[in-house]
Coordinates of C-alpha atoms and ligand atoms in Angstrom, one line a residue:
M12 CA -13.9 10.0 -28.7
L13 CA -14.1 8.3 -25.2
K14 CA -17.6 9.0 -23.7
L15 CA -17.1 9.2 -19.9
K16 CA -19.4 8.2 -17.4
E17 CA -20.6 11.3 -15.1
N18 CA -21.5 11.8 -11.8
V19 CA -20.7 8.2 -10.4
S20 CA -19.9 7.6 -6.7
L21 CA -16.7 5.9 -5.4
K22 CA -17.9 4.1 -2.7
K23 CA -17.1 0.9 -4.2
Y24 CA -13.6 2.1 -6.2
N25 CA -11.7 3.0 -2.4
S26 CA -11.4 -0.1 0.7
F27 CA -12.5 2.5 3.3
G28 CA -15.9 2.1 1.7
I29 CA -16.2 6.2 1.6
E30 CA -19.5 7.3 -0.4
V31 CA -18.1 10.5 -2.4
F32 CA -18.7 11.3 -5.8
T33 CA -16.6 12.5 -8.8
E34 CA -17.5 14.6 -11.6
K35 CA -16.8 12.4 -14.7
F36 CA -15.5 8.7 -14.4
F37 CA -13.2 6.3 -16.8
L38 CA -12.2 2.5 -16.3
L39 CA -9.2 2.3 -18.1
T40 CA -8.9 -1.5 -19.9
K41 CA -6.3 -0.1 -22.9
I42 CA -3.2 1.5 -22.2
S43 CA -3.5 2.6 -25.8
Q44 CA -6.3 4.8 -24.6
L45 CA -4.2 6.7 -22.2
K46 CA -3.2 9.2 -24.8
E47 CA -6.6 9.6 -26.3
L48 CA -8.1 10.3 -22.5
F49 CA -4.8 12.9 -22.0
T50 CA -5.7 14.6 -25.6
Q51 CA -9.2 14.8 -25.2
F52 CA -9.4 16.2 -21.9
Q53 CA -6.4 18.2 -21.5
K54 CA -7.8 21.0 -20.6
E55 CA -9.4 18.8 -17.1
S56 CA -8.0 17.4 -13.8
I57 CA -7.3 13.8 -13.9
R58 CA -6.7 11.9 -11.1
V59 CA -5.9 8.0 -11.6
H60 CA -6.9 5.3 -8.9
G61 CA -5.5 2.1 -9.0
G62 CA -6.9 -0.3 -6.2
G63 CA -8.0 2.4 -3.8
S64 CA -6.5 0.7 -0.9
N65 CA -4.5 3.3 0.5
M66 CA -6.3 6.7 0.1
L67 CA -9.3 8.4 2.1
L68 CA -11.4 10.2 0.3
T69 CA -12.9 13.5 2.0
K70 CA -14.6 15.1 -0.7
D71 CA -16.4 15.0 -3.6
Y72 CA -14.2 15.3 -7.1
D73 CA -14.5 18.3 -9.6
G74 CA -12.6 16.3 -12.6
I75 CA -11.9 12.8 -13.9
T76 CA -11.1 9.9 -11.9
L77 CA -9.5 7.5 -13.7
V78 CA -9.2 4.2 -12.5
I79 CA -6.6 1.8 -14.1
A80 CA -7.6 -1.3 -14.9
N81 CA -6.3 -3.2 -17.7
K82 CA -5.3 -6.9 -17.2
G83 CA -2.7 -9.7 -17.8
I84 CA 0.2 -11.5 -17.0
S85 CA 3.0 -12.6 -19.0
V86 CA 6.3 -14.6 -18.8
L87 CA 9.3 -12.5 -20.4
N88 CA 12.1 -14.4 -19.8
E89 CA 13.1 -17.3 -17.9
T90 CA 16.4 -18.9 -16.7
E91 CA 17.5 -22.1 -15.1
T92 CA 17.5 -19.5 -11.3
S93 CA 14.9 -17.1 -12.0
V94 CA 11.9 -15.8 -14.0
L95 CA 10.9 -12.3 -15.2
V96 CA 7.3 -11.6 -15.2
S97 CA 5.4 -8.6 -16.4
V98 CA 2.1 -7.9 -14.8
Q99 CA -0.6 -5.1 -16.2
A100 CA -1.3 -2.7 -13.4
G101 CA -5.1 -3.2 -13.1
E102 CA -3.9 -7.0 -11.6
N103 CA -4.8 -7.5 -8.0
W104 CA -2.0 -7.7 -6.1
H105 CA -3.4 -10.6 -4.1
E106 CA -4.4 -12.3 -7.3
F107 CA -1.2 -12.2 -8.5
V108 CA 0.7 -13.3 -5.7
L109 CA -1.5 -16.6 -5.8
W110 CA -0.3 -16.9 -9.7
C111 CA 3.5 -16.8 -8.4
L112 CA 2.3 -19.5 -5.7
K113 CA 0.8 -21.9 -8.6
H114 CA 3.8 -21.5 -10.8
N115 CA 6.3 -21.7 -7.9
Y116 CA 7.9 -18.5 -8.1
G117 CA 9.6 -17.3 -5.1
G118 CA 9.5 -14.0 -3.8
V119 CA 6.1 -12.6 -3.3
E120 CA 4.6 -15.1 -0.4
N121 CA 5.5 -12.7 2.4
L122 CA 3.1 -10.3 0.9
A123 CA 0.3 -12.5 0.4
L124 CA -3.1 -10.4 1.1
I125 CA -2.1 -6.9 0.7
P126 CA -5.0 -5.1 -0.2
G127 CA -4.7 -3.0 -3.8
S128 CA -3.7 -3.1 -7.5
V129 CA 0.0 -4.6 -9.1
G130 CA 0.1 -0.7 -10.3
A131 CA -0.3 1.0 -6.6
S132 CA 2.3 -2.1 -5.3
P133 CA 5.2 0.3 -6.4
I134 CA 4.0 3.9 -4.8
Q135 CA 4.5 2.8 -1.5
N136 CA 7.1 -0.2 -1.7
I137 CA 4.3 -2.4 -0.2
G138 CA 5.9 -4.3 2.3
A139 CA 5.2 -6.9 5.3
Y140 CA 6.8 -9.6 7.6
G141 CA 10.5 -8.6 6.5
V142 CA 10.1 -8.2 2.7
E143 CA 9.5 -5.5 0.7
L144 CA 8.4 -4.8 -3.1
K145 CA 11.7 -3.1 -3.9
S146 CA 13.5 -7.2 -3.4
V147 CA 11.5 -8.8 -6.9
F148 CA 10.8 -5.2 -8.4
H149 CA 12.6 -5.4 -11.5
S150 CA 11.3 -2.5 -13.7
C151 CA 8.1 -0.4 -14.4
E152 CA 6.8 1.1 -17.5
V153 CA 5.3 4.3 -17.1
F154 CA 2.6 6.7 -19.0
E155 CA 4.4 10.1 -18.7
I156 CA 1.5 12.6 -18.8
E157 CA 3.4 15.9 -19.7
N158 CA 4.9 14.5 -23.2
K159 CA 2.3 11.5 -23.3
S160 CA 4.4 8.8 -23.9
F161 CA 5.6 5.7 -22.8
K162 CA 9.3 4.9 -20.3
T163 CA 10.7 2.7 -18.9
L164 CA 12.2 2.6 -14.9
S165 CA 14.5 0.8 -13.2
N166 CA 14.6 -0.3 -9.6
E167 CA 17.5 2.2 -9.1
E168 CA 15.2 4.8 -10.7
C169 CA 12.7 4.7 -8.4
L170 CA 14.2 5.1 -5.5
F171 CA 12.1 3.4 -3.2
R172 CA 12.4 3.1 0.8
Y173 CA 10.5 2.6 3.7
R174 CA 6.6 2.9 2.4
D175 CA 8.3 5.4 0.3
S176 CA 9.3 6.0 -3.7
I177 CA 10.1 8.4 -6.4
F178 CA 6.0 8.8 -7.1
K179 CA 5.6 9.9 -4.1
K180 CA 8.1 12.7 -4.2
K181 CA 10.0 14.5 -7.1
S182 CA 7.9 12.8 -9.6
K183 CA 4.7 13.0 -7.4
G184 CA 1.7 13.2 -10.3
K185 CA 4.1 12.6 -13.5
Y186 CA 3.7 9.2 -14.2
I187 CA 0.8 6.8 -14.7
I188 CA 2.2 2.9 -13.7
T189 CA 1.2 0.8 -16.5
S190 CA 2.4 -2.6 -16.1
V191 CA 5.4 -3.6 -13.3
C192 CA 8.1 -6.4 -14.2
F193 CA 9.2 -8.8 -11.1
Q194 CA 12.0 -10.9 -10.9
L195 CA 11.0 -13.7 -8.9
Q196 CA 13.1 -16.9 -8.2
K197 CA 12.9 -20.6 -9.7
P198 CA 12.8 -22.5 -7.9
P199 CA 12.2 -20.5 -4.4
H200 CA 15.5 -20.8 -2.7
Q201 CA 15.4 -17.7 0.0
L202 CA 12.5 -17.7 1.8
Q203 CA 12.2 -14.8 4.8
I204 CA 10.8 -16.5 7.9
G205 CA 12.8 -14.6 10.5
Y206 CA 10.0 -12.3 11.0
G207 CA 8.3 -13.3 14.8
D208 CA 4.9 -14.4 14.0
I209 CA 5.7 -16.0 10.7
K210 CA 8.6 -18.1 12.8
N211 CA 5.6 -18.9 15.5
Q212 CA 3.6 -20.1 12.6
L213 CA 6.1 -22.3 10.7
T214 CA 6.6 -26.0 12.0
G215 CA 9.2 -28.2 11.0
K216 CA 13.0 -27.6 9.3
Q217 CA 11.8 -27.2 5.6
H218 CA 9.4 -24.9 4.3
S219 CA 8.0 -24.1 1.0
I220 CA 6.6 -20.7 -0.6
Q221 CA 3.1 -22.3 -0.2
E222 CA 3.5 -22.6 3.6
V223 CA 4.7 -19.1 3.8
A224 CA 1.7 -17.1 2.2
K225 CA -0.4 -19.8 4.4
A226 CA 1.1 -18.5 7.6
V227 CA 1.2 -14.9 6.3
I228 CA -2.9 -15.1 5.4
S229 CA -3.3 -16.7 8.8
I230 CA -1.4 -13.7 10.7
R231 CA -3.2 -11.1 8.3
Q232 CA -7.1 -12.6 8.9
S233 CA -6.6 -12.7 12.8
K234 CA -5.2 -8.9 13.0
L235 CA -6.4 -7.2 10.0
P236 CA -9.7 -6.6 9.3
D237 CA -11.2 -7.6 5.9
P238 CA -12.3 -4.2 3.7
K239 CA -14.9 -5.9 2.5
E240 CA -16.6 -6.6 5.8
I241 CA -15.1 -3.0 7.4
G242 CA -13.6 -0.5 5.5
N243 CA -10.3 0.5 5.9
S244 CA -7.0 1.1 4.3
G245 CA -4.5 -0.9 6.0
S246 CA -2.0 0.9 8.2
F247 CA -2.8 4.2 8.7
F248 CA 0.2 6.0 10.0
K249 CA 3.8 4.7 8.8
N250 CA 5.8 3.3 12.0
P251 CA 7.7 6.7 13.4
I252 CA 12.0 6.5 12.6
L253 CA 13.5 8.4 15.8
S254 CA 16.9 9.7 15.9
K255 CA 18.8 7.8 18.6
S256 CA 18.8 10.4 21.4
H257 CA 14.7 10.8 20.9
Y258 CA 14.6 6.7 21.2
E259 CA 17.0 7.1 24.0
T260 CA 14.5 9.4 25.9
L261 CA 11.6 7.6 25.4
I262 CA 12.9 4.2 26.3
K263 CA 14.1 5.4 29.8
I264 CA 10.1 6.3 30.6
H265 CA 9.3 3.2 28.5
P266 CA 11.5 0.2 28.8
E267 CA 9.0 -2.4 27.1
L268 CA 8.6 -0.6 23.9
P269 CA 9.5 -2.4 20.9
N270 CA 12.6 -1.4 18.6
Y271 CA 14.1 -1.9 15.5
P272 CA 17.4 -0.3 14.7
T273 CA 18.1 0.9 10.9
P274 CA 20.7 0.4 9.2
E275 CA 21.8 4.2 9.4
G276 CA 22.0 4.5 12.8
A277 CA 18.2 5.6 13.6
V278 CA 15.6 3.4 15.1
K279 CA 12.2 2.5 14.0
I280 CA 9.0 1.8 16.7
P281 CA 5.4 0.6 16.0
A282 CA 2.9 3.6 15.6
A283 CA 0.5 0.7 16.7
W284 CA 2.3 0.5 19.8
L285 CA 2.2 4.4 20.9
I286 CA -1.7 4.4 20.0
E287 CA -2.6 1.5 22.2
K288 CA -0.3 3.3 24.9
M289 CA -2.4 6.3 24.5
G290 CA -6.1 4.3 25.0
F291 CA -6.9 4.5 21.5
K292 CA -7.1 0.8 20.5
G293 CA -10.9 -0.5 20.0
I294 CA -12.6 3.5 20.5
R295 CA -15.4 3.9 18.3
E296 CA -16.6 7.6 17.6
G297 CA -20.0 7.2 15.3
D298 CA -19.1 5.2 13.0
A299 CA -14.9 6.0 12.3
G300 CA -13.0 3.9 14.8
V301 CA -9.5 2.2 15.4
H302 CA -9.7 -1.1 15.0
P303 CA -9.8 -3.7 17.9
Q304 CA -6.8 -6.0 17.1
Q305 CA -4.6 -3.9 15.7
A306 CA -4.1 0.0 16.6
L307 CA -2.5 1.1 13.4
V308 CA -5.5 0.2 11.5
L309 CA -8.3 3.0 11.4
V310 CA -12.2 1.4 10.3
N311 CA -15.0 2.5 9.3
Y312 CA -17.8 0.6 10.7
K313 CA -20.5 1.6 7.8
N314 CA -21.2 5.3 7.0
A315 CA -18.5 7.2 8.6
T316 CA -18.0 10.0 6.2
G317 CA -13.9 10.8 5.2
D318 CA -13.9 13.9 7.9
Q319 CA -14.9 11.8 10.6
I320 CA -12.2 9.6 10.3
L321 CA -10.1 12.1 9.6
E322 CA -10.7 14.1 12.4
L323 CA -10.1 10.7 14.5
A324 CA -6.3 10.7 12.8
R325 CA -5.7 14.0 13.7
K326 CA -7.3 13.6 17.4
I327 CA -4.8 10.5 17.4
Q328 CA -1.3 12.2 15.9
K329 CA -2.0 15.8 18.4
A330 CA -1.7 12.7 20.8
A331 CA 1.4 11.6 20.2
E332 CA 2.9 14.6 19.7
E333 CA 2.1 15.5 22.9
K334 CA 2.9 12.9 25.1
F335 CA 5.6 10.9 22.8
N336 CA 6.4 14.4 21.0
I337 CA 6.4 12.3 17.8
K338 CA 4.7 13.5 14.1
L339 CA 2.6 10.5 13.3
E340 CA 3.0 10.8 9.7
T341 CA -0.1 9.0 7.2
E342 CA 0.8 6.4 5.3
V343 CA -2.4 6.6 3.3
N344 CA -3.2 9.4 1.3
I345 CA -5.9 12.4 2.2
L346 CA -7.8 13.5 -0.3
Ligands
EPU412 N1 1.5 -3.3 18.4 C1 0.8 -3.2 19.3 N2 -0.4 -2.7 19.6 C2 -1.1 -3.1 18.2 C3 -0.6 -4.1 17.2 C4 1.0 -3.7 17.5 O1 1.4 -2.3 20.5 O2 -2.4 -2.6 18.3 C5 3.0 -3.4 18.5 C6 3.6 -4.7 18.7 O3 4.6 -4.4 19.9 C7 4.2 -5.5 17.7 C8 4.7 -4.2 17.1 O4 3.7 -3.3 17.0 O5 5.0 -6.1 17.4 C9 4.5 -4.5 15.3 O6 3.1 -5.1 15.0 P1 2.8 -5.9 13.5 O7 3.6 -6.6 13.5 O8 1.2 -5.8 13.4 O9 3.5 -4.8 12.5 P2 3.2 -3.3 12.1 O10 4.3 -2.3 12.2 O11 2.3 -2.7 13.0 C10 3.6 -3.3 9.3 C11 3.3 -2.5 8.4 C12 1.8 -3.4 8.1 C13 2.8 -4.5 8.0 C14 3.0 -5.3 9.1 C15 3.8 -6.4 9.0 C16 3.5 -0.3 8.7 C17 3.3 0.9 8.8 N3 3.1 -1.2 8.3 O12 2.6 -2.8 10.6 O13 1.7 -3.0 7.0 O14 1.1 -5.9 8.1 O15 4.0 -4.2 9.7 O16 5.0 -6.7 8.8 O17 5.0 -0.5 7.7 C18 0.2 -1.6 5.7 O18 1.0 -0.9 5.0 O19 -1.1 -1.2 5.3 C19 0.3 -2.5 6.3 C20 -1.0 -3.2 7.1

């Protein structure tokens, strides 16, 4: 019989640092315990947490909070040019990136310093500085809750898109990711250094993955607040993708609007630009605020509640709709 803790604060399990309580709590370190847990507590609601860095908690949870904390990294296969590495879901993402840099395995260096766990990384297909998880993702092991069995999902089966995957759409709540298998380059040969900010940081012609990671870390540290100091969940909203005609209407009024055409003929624009333009950058309402260096990041200066952050987010969404006719979708999960 598994023994669960009761009435536990989730403050240290979410990067926004919001104080809410869960009725019951279980820290899972052995994957074999999953079957036991879901059998013993069949009738109760169970909510899964990874690193807690992409969620806004707004209320106490009347059920079991399950934190996935299994650890371990192992090399499954190695050739002259690539390596297949299996990483347990509870490993910290950035620690894994550091492990790759130490072994000189290429592919995740642009994703340095993204908060969260490895098991959560496929859910929103994490991405930064021109690289998305899907470019290194080989497959993942999942626990299928309904029939309490394990299976493997391939890259294609996960249906990765911009900040999106099968885990957020048709299979939402169906699986628990228990480990992720990555295909990395050995030695690193394809660096992605085209992103403006990275280009500006690098000097000389030949670069290593360690130098790229160093540049990424320095850019992130200069713009993004460290959740250990100021609570936040990274980008709060997704960058909106506009139809060509919607974009053309806007660019006539705002010729300086930054834009990134998508392969499908639409145009992605930075939500941060819209938020700054509307005058929200750096504002503070009580302990809820918009970060002064990155308008896409909402912050908890100390004791904000989830509802106070959410109220600020709703205000921004309403203004974007009125001023630009754009619906800003949240990137973080509101719970
Ligand atoms: N900008 C502003 N005001 C700001 C910040 C940015 O106008 O306060 C404009 C600038 O024109 C800038 C552009 O927005 O050139 C893009 O900004 P940035 O490069 O900082 O990236 P982003 O689009 O705001 C996305 C990701 C980040 C990722 C960066 C870098 C999303 C939702 N966010 O942000 O991901 O680190 O690109 O690749 O796609 C996250 O998902 O949590 C996250 C931090």
